[in-house]
């Protein structure tokens, strides 16, 4: 099986030796897009990004250009740009590769974004466990300052942008943008009530844009080749490329950058080396990180990897973490494991999430252990309904969706567990 | 720094103080509190890999914050160790992608080799073994972290070899 030639936009450098260094980055025309952007007006830069149609790669899929345009032009408070590198959605590990192998691409994207929205200070919020990656990024920032790509007078244009790393300390909820802002301010990472949205009231009360690593790393190519060029890649409302982290029971797990709209089957078979035991051995796929509902094999046959099509199939593209499960997997056990994660990560602020994630984990663990009771499945469904949409942030929904989705897609397995006190897989 | 701090309490070395100054420069002077998390990371490194109540008190004095304000942050984030950990803090990811790639066997191999259960520290204080949530290296599962470093694409045999060669 030959791997197709992938299109490389975000991953264009990572296979080069010493790709993380400024020297290698400059050899590949590094910081030229930034120079180009700084000689255009901020409005023109935002228009270019809007024209590209790029949507946020962190999970929510909000169009980046539109997000930037929400930043008020006049503000009596400083504006900020924050990169969300708190990569924590289980199954997702794409941003780590950008941080450790191409930090200058991220920095270049950030300078362009900061210029477009008028921010003079920015932060890269990196999850605490990525300590080695953060060292790479800090070195790259130092080198960028020394080279005149950051600081008071970038490339002599008079544009100012200061950038620093802020290291997290192990809290999934800080991937939520307002939890992240709280954490950046030196507090517990408990998400804020919205509105106001960060575009109006963000970091230290200033207008703030928060973008994912992959989104920002896509910006230099959009400026270099133009929004329409980027928009021609992918499909309709899912333009450009996306990095999919394909993990689980595949022969060649990895981070693969492909055009949006590729079929899930092609991604798994042509890139990730196929399902262990062959396609017919596939049980289901979690297509967008642990929060996204599992797709059955039937759905996997036809679904394509774009926002709309995955939504139509009953799940979501999320962060692009494709978790493949073959027939050896007990779905109840898999979902029980995921539910324990959400129980651990609930910040405790909202009762439906704090209590609900505990109940979900407890009941699923009980069912998985063969001690399920009549009515447990219905109780789980009721709980999911009582959590969804009733919390300050999306963590509650993220906890409920995989449970409700798994029961919807694999109800027989849950019923068998409850009725027979064991798994139907073994 | 603060005269009232007991001299037997932990305090930053000159190198750590220099590092702290660098950290403060990352934030606007009027938002000094933002440095609390990096300062806690620094304190944990300085004071033996964990944050004893005395370390929390020291950081509070250093940051000019109430101790409870520091404690609520330190206790919110899992990477701040509020209990002593071994010289090698072994954190095994058992979340979905690693679990699908047999992380349970990694945990079992470590428990057997170290003769401790998850959550425990060896009698000689060398190893603490814990299970952690997704560490973001899912395509190289199963994996674990020892102190600052990731170890990926593991097998039970490899993990035993890894432990045995630690100095």
mmCIF file of C-alpha atoms in Angstrom, chain A residues 53-205:
data_model
loop_
_atom_site.group_PDB
_atom_site.id
_atom_site.type_symbol
_atom_site.label_atom_id
_atom_site.label_comp_id
_atom_site.label_asym_id
_atom_site.label_seq_id
_atom_site.Cartn_x
_atom_site.Cartn_y
_atom_site.Cartn_z
ATOM 1 C CA UNK A 53 -12.333 30.160 5.150
ATOM 2 C CA UNK A 54 -10.048 28.585 7.741
ATOM 3 C CA UNK A 55 -11.927 27.430 10.816
ATOM 4 C CA UNK A 56 -10.458 27.023 14.281
ATOM 5 C CA UNK A 57 -8.452 23.819 14.525
ATOM 6 C CA UNK A 58 -8.766 23.428 18.267
ATOM 7 C CA UNK A 59 -12.164 21.805 18.142
ATOM 8 C CA UNK A 60 -14.903 24.403 17.919
ATOM 9 C CA UNK A 61 -14.348 25.164 14.231
ATOM 10 C CA UNK A 62 -15.164 28.863 14.402
ATOM 11 C CA UNK A 63 -13.941 30.818 11.333
ATOM 12 C CA UNK A 64 -10.660 32.450 12.352
ATOM 13 C CA UNK A 65 -10.963 35.558 10.176
ATOM 14 C CA UNK A 66 -14.367 36.345 11.630
ATOM 15 C CA UNK A 67 -13.034 35.840 15.150
ATOM 16 C CA UNK A 68 -10.286 38.349 14.422
ATOM 17 C CA UNK A 69 -12.771 40.853 13.031
ATOM 18 C CA UNK A 70 -14.681 40.824 16.347
ATOM 19 C CA UNK A 71 -11.799 42.634 18.041
ATOM 20 C CA UNK A 72 -12.894 46.226 18.462
ATOM 21 C CA UNK A 73 -10.636 48.655 16.613
ATOM 22 C CA UNK A 74 -10.816 51.282 19.308
ATOM 23 C CA UNK A 75 -10.136 50.060 22.800
ATOM 24 C CA UNK A 76 -8.835 51.842 25.862
ATOM 25 C CA UNK A 77 -7.364 48.582 27.103
ATOM 26 C CA UNK A 78 -4.443 46.698 25.575
ATOM 27 C CA UNK A 79 -5.340 43.917 23.151
ATOM 28 C CA UNK A 80 -3.870 40.460 23.404
ATOM 29 C CA UNK A 81 -3.248 37.440 21.234
ATOM 30 C CA UNK A 82 -3.134 34.067 22.944
ATOM 31 C CA UNK A 83 -2.170 30.782 21.363
ATOM 32 C CA UNK A 84 -3.930 27.805 22.849
ATOM 33 C CA UNK A 85 -1.289 25.075 23.053
ATOM 34 C CA UNK A 86 -2.974 23.303 25.934
ATOM 35 C CA UNK A 87 -3.458 20.258 23.735
ATOM 36 C CA UNK A 88 -5.391 17.943 26.012
ATOM 37 C CA UNK A 89 -8.320 16.409 24.175
ATOM 38 C CA UNK A 90 -7.616 12.681 24.474
ATOM 39 C CA UNK A 91 -6.368 11.344 21.146
ATOM 40 C CA UNK A 92 -4.957 14.708 20.024
ATOM 41 C CA UNK A 93 -1.220 15.244 19.618
ATOM 42 C CA UNK A 94 -0.795 17.344 16.481
ATOM 43 C CA UNK A 95 0.076 20.679 18.090
ATOM 44 C CA UNK A 96 2.938 19.026 19.921
ATOM 45 C CA UNK A 97 4.614 18.305 16.587
ATOM 46 C CA UNK A 98 4.305 21.946 15.533
ATOM 47 C CA UNK A 99 5.676 23.154 18.872
ATOM 48 C CA UNK A 100 8.678 20.872 18.866
ATOM 49 C CA UNK A 101 9.470 20.702 15.169
ATOM 50 C CA UNK A 102 8.418 24.082 13.782
ATOM 51 C CA UNK A 103 8.053 26.691 16.526
ATOM 52 C CA UNK A 104 9.001 29.528 14.177
ATOM 53 C CA UNK A 105 6.034 28.762 11.931
ATOM 54 C CA UNK A 106 3.803 29.329 14.947
ATOM 55 C CA UNK A 107 5.630 32.515 15.916
ATOM 56 C CA UNK A 108 5.345 33.846 12.366
ATOM 57 C CA UNK A 109 1.617 33.079 12.330
ATOM 58 C CA UNK A 110 1.239 34.830 15.664
ATOM 59 C CA UNK A 111 3.001 38.010 14.570
ATOM 60 C CA UNK A 112 0.713 38.175 11.537
ATOM 61 C CA UNK A 113 -2.371 37.597 13.691
ATOM 62 C CA UNK A 114 -1.246 40.138 16.284
ATOM 63 C CA UNK A 115 -0.664 42.746 13.616
ATOM 64 C CA UNK A 116 -4.092 42.068 12.113
ATOM 65 C CA UNK A 117 -5.935 42.557 15.395
ATOM 66 C CA UNK A 118 -3.676 45.218 16.895
ATOM 67 C CA UNK A 119 -2.246 43.183 19.769
ATOM 68 C CA UNK A 120 1.193 44.139 21.054
ATOM 69 C CA UNK A 121 1.553 41.322 23.527
ATOM 70 C CA UNK A 122 0.900 37.634 23.190
ATOM 71 C CA UNK A 123 1.259 34.360 25.025
ATOM 72 C CA UNK A 124 1.596 30.752 24.045
ATOM 73 C CA UNK A 125 -0.202 28.738 26.697
ATOM 74 C CA UNK A 126 1.479 25.339 26.586
ATOM 75 C CA UNK A 127 0.257 22.410 28.655
ATOM 76 C CA UNK A 128 2.630 21.796 31.537
ATOM 77 C CA UNK A 129 3.524 18.255 30.529
ATOM 78 C CA UNK A 130 5.010 19.579 27.270
ATOM 79 C CA UNK A 131 8.036 20.852 29.169
ATOM 80 C CA UNK A 132 10.570 19.838 26.523
ATOM 81 C CA UNK A 133 8.389 21.344 23.816
ATOM 82 C CA UNK A 134 8.116 24.570 25.808
ATOM 83 C CA UNK A 135 11.914 24.751 25.990
ATOM 84 C CA UNK A 136 12.041 24.506 22.202
ATOM 85 C CA UNK A 137 9.473 27.266 21.845
ATOM 86 C CA UNK A 138 11.250 29.504 24.363
ATOM 87 C CA UNK A 139 14.518 29.100 22.477
ATOM 88 C CA UNK A 140 12.737 29.931 19.225
ATOM 89 C CA UNK A 141 11.232 33.059 20.805
ATOM 90 C CA UNK A 142 14.694 34.159 21.966
ATOM 91 C CA UNK A 143 16.107 33.630 18.490
ATOM 92 C CA UNK A 144 13.180 35.467 16.922
ATOM 93 C CA UNK A 145 13.826 38.456 19.190
ATOM 94 C CA UNK A 146 17.512 38.384 18.277
ATOM 95 C CA UNK A 147 16.651 38.239 14.582
ATOM 96 C CA UNK A 148 14.250 41.180 14.763
ATOM 97 C CA UNK A 149 11.147 39.057 14.155
ATOM 98 C CA UNK A 150 9.728 39.923 17.579
ATOM 99 C CA UNK A 151 10.082 42.962 19.800
ATOM 100 C CA UNK A 152 9.763 46.723 19.594
ATOM 101 C CA UNK A 153 10.286 47.305 15.904
ATOM 102 C CA UNK A 154 9.745 44.149 13.904
ATOM 103 C CA UNK A 155 11.781 44.119 10.680
ATOM 104 C CA UNK A 156 12.066 47.895 10.957
ATOM 105 C CA UNK A 157 8.353 48.393 10.266
ATOM 106 C CA UNK A 158 7.574 49.969 13.617
ATOM 107 C CA UNK A 159 5.263 47.069 14.466
ATOM 108 C CA UNK A 160 5.648 45.882 18.072
ATOM 109 C CA UNK A 161 4.859 42.451 19.438
ATOM 110 C CA UNK A 162 6.100 40.787 22.596
ATOM 111 C CA UNK A 163 5.632 37.070 23.003
ATOM 112 C CA UNK A 164 6.153 34.684 25.928
ATOM 113 C CA UNK A 165 5.346 31.137 26.940
ATOM 114 C CA UNK A 166 2.996 30.427 29.825
ATOM 115 C CA UNK A 167 3.195 26.856 31.037
ATOM 116 C CA UNK A 168 0.058 25.156 32.319
ATOM 117 C CA UNK A 169 0.073 22.564 35.060
ATOM 118 C CA UNK A 170 -2.250 19.738 34.150
ATOM 119 C CA UNK A 171 -5.868 20.786 33.779
ATOM 120 C CA UNK A 172 -7.851 19.811 30.691
ATOM 121 C CA UNK A 173 -10.378 22.565 31.344
ATOM 122 C CA UNK A 174 -7.710 25.189 30.567
ATOM 123 C CA UNK A 175 -8.087 24.202 26.924
ATOM 124 C CA UNK A 176 -11.434 26.023 27.171
ATOM 125 C CA UNK A 177 -10.533 29.553 26.180
ATOM 126 C CA UNK A 178 -11.790 31.411 29.228
ATOM 127 C CA UNK A 179 -10.440 28.748 31.591
ATOM 128 C CA UNK A 180 -7.160 29.318 29.808
ATOM 129 C CA UNK A 181 -7.371 33.076 30.391
ATOM 130 C CA UNK A 182 -8.032 32.569 34.097
ATOM 131 C CA UNK A 183 -5.034 30.265 34.258
ATOM 132 C CA UNK A 184 -2.895 32.773 32.391
ATOM 133 C CA UNK A 185 -3.870 35.360 34.983
ATOM 134 C CA UNK A 186 -2.523 33.061 37.687
ATOM 135 C CA UNK A 187 -5.788 31.618 38.955
ATOM 136 C CA UNK A 188 -7.669 28.338 39.000
ATOM 137 C CA UNK A 189 -8.664 27.552 35.421
ATOM 138 C CA UNK A 190 -12.398 27.842 35.907
ATOM 139 C CA UNK A 191 -14.164 29.036 32.760
ATOM 140 C CA UNK A 192 -15.936 32.386 32.716
ATOM 141 C CA UNK A 193 -19.565 33.082 32.002
ATOM 142 C CA UNK A 194 -20.053 34.285 28.434
ATOM 143 C CA UNK A 195 -20.945 36.853 27.241
ATOM 144 C CA UNK A 196 -18.829 38.901 27.419
ATOM 145 C CA UNK A 197 -16.681 36.994 24.966
ATOM 146 C CA UNK A 198 -12.883 37.308 25.026
ATOM 147 C CA UNK A 199 -12.959 39.456 21.873
ATOM 148 C CA UNK A 200 -14.429 42.186 24.073
ATOM 149 C CA UNK A 201 -13.339 41.256 27.589
ATOM 150 C CA UNK A 202 -10.472 38.785 27.624
ATOM 151 C CA UNK A 203 -7.055 38.701 29.229
ATOM 152 C CA UNK A 204 -6.909 41.270 32.059
ATOM 153 C CA UNK A 205 -10.134 42.656 30.644
#
